[in-house]
């Protein structure tokens, strides 16, 4: 069977199963959304935020892009953040990277062309700013994964500096930004850092303030 027919059939089975369990399920969905999370993650097909967290429809407002980058000039993401924070009033934003990220690999190795190459400028800036930390590791998986983690930290800082998030903090909103990494090897999410309205961003941005080393995360 053609792939697209297969997923349409799967969708029918999914909807029927939900209705079977709960006849009001879709009636409630029509009433509106009140998600507790905005998720900003990579577009990678292996990193599926709702499945990996067992979140039901309505639980997460989602934005995904290559290498989970936060660029203040990206109108798409800036609108998503504005709507999620100001209108939906989500109390949490998760920014999630993942080990083995193709976008991060391409930033290290070069070779990207066209729009992807331009898109990766934001990741290139991270590499330049933290070259010592990233290049201290041997080439290959370890270096890519460290870059992934450093990228999560810098993108979380970019997120914290957006006008929408700064505005919410200034108004005293209980909004927490979470920086996580998803490990494709074991399917587990690993928290790296948090920012809330009491966090001093200058301190987090200091180069000597490193993330939890991967080895410790593995042991946690
Ligand atoms: Zn990725």
Short mmCIF file of C-alpha atoms and ligand atoms in Angstrom, two decimals:
data_model
loop_
_atom_site.label_atom_id
_atom_site.label_comp_id
_atom_site.label_asym_id
_atom_site.label_seq_id
_atom_site.Cartn_x
_atom_site.Cartn_y
_atom_site.Cartn_z
CA UNK A 1 0.00 0.00 0.00
CA UNK A 2 1.15 3.54 -0.76
CA UNK A 3 2.63 5.29 2.28
CA UNK A 4 0.14 8.14 2.25
CA UNK A 5 -2.85 5.77 2.09
CA UNK A 6 -1.43 3.89 5.03
CA UNK A 7 -1.23 6.98 7.25
CA UNK A 8 -4.76 8.07 6.26
CA UNK A 9 -6.05 4.65 7.32
CA UNK A 10 -4.06 4.84 10.54
CA UNK A 11 -5.68 8.20 11.24
CA UNK A 12 -9.17 6.72 10.83
CA UNK A 13 -8.33 3.93 13.25
CA UNK A 14 -6.91 6.44 15.77
CA UNK A 15 -10.02 8.66 15.69
CA UNK A 16 -12.34 5.65 15.99
CA UNK A 17 -10.39 4.28 18.95
CA UNK A 18 -10.52 7.61 20.81
CA UNK A 19 -14.27 7.95 20.22
CA UNK A 20 -14.76 4.40 21.41
CA UNK A 21 -13.00 5.19 24.68
CA UNK A 22 -14.52 8.63 25.17
CA UNK A 23 -17.50 9.81 23.11
CA UNK A 24 -16.92 13.48 24.10
CA UNK A 25 -13.22 13.54 23.17
CA UNK A 26 -13.45 15.62 20.02
CA UNK A 27 -16.28 17.81 21.41
CA UNK A 28 -13.85 18.93 24.10
CA UNK A 29 -11.12 19.57 21.52
CA UNK A 30 -13.45 21.89 19.60
CA UNK A 31 -13.96 23.99 22.75
CA UNK A 32 -10.37 25.32 22.58
CA UNK A 33 -6.80 24.76 23.72
CA UNK A 34 -5.05 25.45 27.02
CA UNK A 35 -1.61 23.84 26.62
CA UNK A 36 0.84 23.89 29.52
CA UNK A 37 3.87 23.81 27.22
CA UNK A 38 5.37 25.53 24.25
CA UNK A 39 7.83 23.10 22.67
CA UNK A 40 10.64 24.35 20.46
CA UNK A 41 12.54 21.43 18.96
CA UNK A 42 14.32 20.09 15.90
CA UNK A 43 12.40 18.99 12.79
CA UNK A 44 14.25 15.62 12.87
CA UNK A 45 11.72 12.82 12.28
CA UNK A 46 13.11 10.75 15.16
CA UNK A 47 12.38 13.42 17.76
CA UNK A 48 8.63 13.36 18.28
CA UNK A 49 7.72 15.59 21.26
CA UNK A 50 4.19 14.37 21.96
CA UNK A 51 5.03 10.68 21.62
CA UNK A 52 8.17 10.82 23.74
CA UNK A 53 6.35 12.62 26.58
CA UNK A 54 3.00 10.81 26.21
CA UNK A 55 1.29 14.17 25.77
CA UNK A 56 -2.24 14.16 24.38
CA UNK A 57 -3.47 16.58 21.68
CA UNK A 58 -4.07 19.95 23.37
CA UNK A 59 -1.10 19.56 25.70
CA UNK A 60 1.63 21.23 23.67
CA UNK A 61 1.93 24.18 21.32
CA UNK A 62 4.75 23.14 18.99
CA UNK A 63 7.35 24.78 16.78
CA UNK A 64 10.10 22.78 15.10
CA UNK A 65 12.96 23.85 12.87
CA UNK A 66 16.35 22.47 11.80
CA UNK A 67 18.68 22.46 14.86
CA UNK A 68 16.08 24.11 17.16
CA UNK A 69 17.41 27.62 16.57
CA UNK A 70 16.00 30.82 18.08
CA UNK A 71 16.70 33.77 15.80
CA UNK A 72 14.89 37.02 16.76
CA UNK A 73 14.49 37.76 13.04
CA UNK A 74 12.54 34.52 12.45
CA UNK A 75 8.98 35.85 12.15
CA UNK A 76 7.57 32.32 12.25
CA UNK A 77 9.05 31.44 15.65
CA UNK A 78 8.59 34.95 17.10
CA UNK A 79 4.84 34.75 16.32
CA UNK A 80 4.62 31.31 17.88
CA UNK A 81 6.32 32.55 21.07
CA UNK A 82 4.12 35.66 21.21
CA UNK A 83 0.89 33.68 20.78
CA UNK A 84 1.90 30.94 23.22
CA UNK A 85 3.06 33.33 25.98
CA UNK A 86 0.66 36.27 25.62
CA UNK A 87 -2.55 34.57 24.46
CA UNK A 88 -2.35 30.93 25.55
CA UNK A 89 -0.35 31.91 28.68
CA UNK A 90 1.75 28.74 28.73
CA UNK A 91 3.66 28.42 32.03
CA UNK A 92 6.54 26.46 30.43
CA UNK A 93 8.67 26.66 27.32
CA UNK A 94 10.84 23.65 26.51
CA UNK A 95 13.72 24.16 24.11
CA UNK A 96 14.94 20.71 23.15
CA UNK A 97 17.99 19.69 21.14
CA UNK A 98 19.01 16.13 20.37
CA UNK A 99 22.22 14.17 20.11
CA UNK A 100 23.29 13.29 16.57
CA UNK A 101 21.54 16.40 15.16
CA UNK A 102 22.07 16.63 11.38
CA UNK A 103 21.84 20.44 11.42
CA UNK A 104 24.56 20.65 14.05
CA UNK A 105 26.73 18.14 12.15
CA UNK A 106 26.35 20.21 8.97
CA UNK A 107 27.39 23.34 10.91
CA UNK A 108 30.59 21.58 12.00
CA UNK A 109 31.38 19.83 8.73
CA UNK A 110 30.20 22.46 6.23
CA UNK A 111 28.69 21.36 2.93
CA UNK A 112 25.21 22.81 3.41
CA UNK A 113 23.95 24.95 0.54
CA UNK A 114 21.09 27.34 -0.25
CA UNK A 115 18.49 28.12 2.43
CA UNK A 116 19.83 25.47 4.83
CA UNK A 117 23.27 27.08 4.74
CA UNK A 118 21.78 30.50 5.49
CA UNK A 119 19.54 29.04 8.19
CA UNK A 120 22.56 27.57 9.99
CA UNK A 121 24.12 31.03 10.51
CA UNK A 122 22.57 31.09 13.99
CA UNK A 123 24.26 27.77 14.85
CA UNK A 124 27.55 28.99 13.33
CA UNK A 125 27.47 31.95 15.74
CA UNK A 126 27.27 29.46 18.63
CA UNK A 127 30.24 27.54 17.28
CA UNK A 128 32.35 30.69 16.97
CA UNK A 129 31.39 31.95 20.43
CA UNK A 130 32.27 28.63 22.11
CA UNK A 131 34.98 27.22 19.83
CA UNK A 132 37.23 26.31 22.81
CA UNK A 133 34.51 24.35 24.57
CA UNK A 134 33.41 22.51 21.42
CA UNK A 135 36.81 21.84 19.89
CA UNK A 136 38.22 20.55 23.20
CA UNK A 137 36.45 17.28 22.36
CA UNK A 138 37.65 14.73 19.78
CA UNK A 139 36.11 14.97 16.32
CA UNK A 140 33.01 12.89 15.74
CA UNK A 141 30.11 11.98 18.01
CA UNK A 142 31.48 13.55 21.21
CA UNK A 143 32.11 16.91 19.55
CA UNK A 144 28.72 16.94 17.80
CA UNK A 145 26.93 16.10 21.04
CA UNK A 146 28.76 18.79 23.01
CA UNK A 147 27.86 21.34 20.33
CA UNK A 148 24.25 20.16 20.59
CA UNK A 149 24.28 20.88 24.34
CA UNK A 150 26.05 24.23 24.01
CA UNK A 151 23.55 25.14 21.29
CA UNK A 152 20.64 24.38 23.64
CA UNK A 153 22.16 26.76 26.21
CA UNK A 154 22.66 29.59 23.70
CA UNK A 155 19.26 29.18 22.06
CA UNK A 156 17.63 29.19 25.52
CA UNK A 157 19.43 32.49 26.19
CA UNK A 158 18.21 33.85 22.82
CA UNK A 159 14.71 32.81 23.85
CA UNK A 160 15.03 34.50 27.25
CA UNK A 161 16.10 37.74 25.55
CA UNK A 162 13.09 37.95 23.20
CA UNK A 163 10.74 40.89 23.81
CA UNK A 164 7.85 38.53 24.55
CA UNK A 165 9.68 36.58 27.26
CA UNK A 166 11.25 39.71 28.78
CA UNK A 167 7.79 41.33 28.84
CA UNK A 168 6.27 38.31 30.59
CA UNK A 169 9.09 38.28 33.19
CA UNK A 170 8.65 42.05 33.79
CA UNK A 171 4.93 41.51 34.43
CA UNK A 172 5.80 38.89 37.04
CA UNK A 173 4.46 35.95 35.05
CA UNK A 174 5.36 32.48 36.33
CA UNK A 175 7.07 31.40 33.13
CA UNK A 176 9.91 28.88 33.16
CA UNK A 177 12.21 28.14 30.21
CA UNK A 178 13.67 24.64 30.17
CA UNK A 179 16.71 23.57 28.10
CA UNK A 180 16.68 19.82 27.43
CA UNK A 181 18.51 17.33 25.26
CA UNK A 182 16.91 14.20 23.83
CA UNK A 183 19.23 11.22 23.65
CA UNK A 184 18.39 9.15 20.58
CA UNK A 185 20.43 6.24 22.01
CA UNK A 186 18.11 5.58 24.95
CA UNK A 187 15.01 7.70 24.24
CA UNK A 188 15.48 9.81 27.37
CA UNK A 189 15.13 13.56 27.84
CA UNK A 190 17.92 15.12 29.85
CA UNK A 191 17.39 18.51 31.53
CA UNK A 192 20.40 20.85 31.11
CA UNK A 193 19.26 24.19 32.49
CA UNK A 194 16.34 26.41 33.51
CA UNK A 195 15.66 30.12 33.28
CA UNK A 196 12.89 31.98 35.11
CA UNK A 197 12.22 35.64 35.91
CA UNK A 198 14.73 35.52 38.79
CA UNK A 199 17.61 34.32 36.60
CA UNK A 200 20.44 36.72 35.79
CA UNK A 201 21.12 36.17 32.12
CA UNK A 202 24.61 37.70 32.21
CA UNK A 203 25.69 35.04 34.64
CA UNK A 204 24.40 32.18 32.46
CA UNK A 205 26.10 33.66 29.39
CA UNK A 206 29.52 33.62 31.05
CA UNK A 207 31.82 31.23 29.16
CA UNK A 208 33.00 29.61 32.40
CA UNK A 209 29.47 28.66 33.28
CA UNK A 210 29.34 25.27 31.61
CA UNK A 211 26.44 22.90 31.34
CA UNK A 212 26.13 19.73 33.36
CA UNK A 213 28.78 17.45 31.77
CA UNK A 214 27.26 14.72 29.62
CA UNK A 215 28.82 12.02 31.80
CA UNK A 216 26.93 13.31 34.85
CA UNK A 217 23.70 13.50 32.91
CA UNK A 218 24.18 9.90 31.84
CA UNK A 219 24.59 8.90 35.49
CA UNK A 220 21.47 10.81 36.60
ZN1 LIG B 1 18.27 17.89 14.64
#
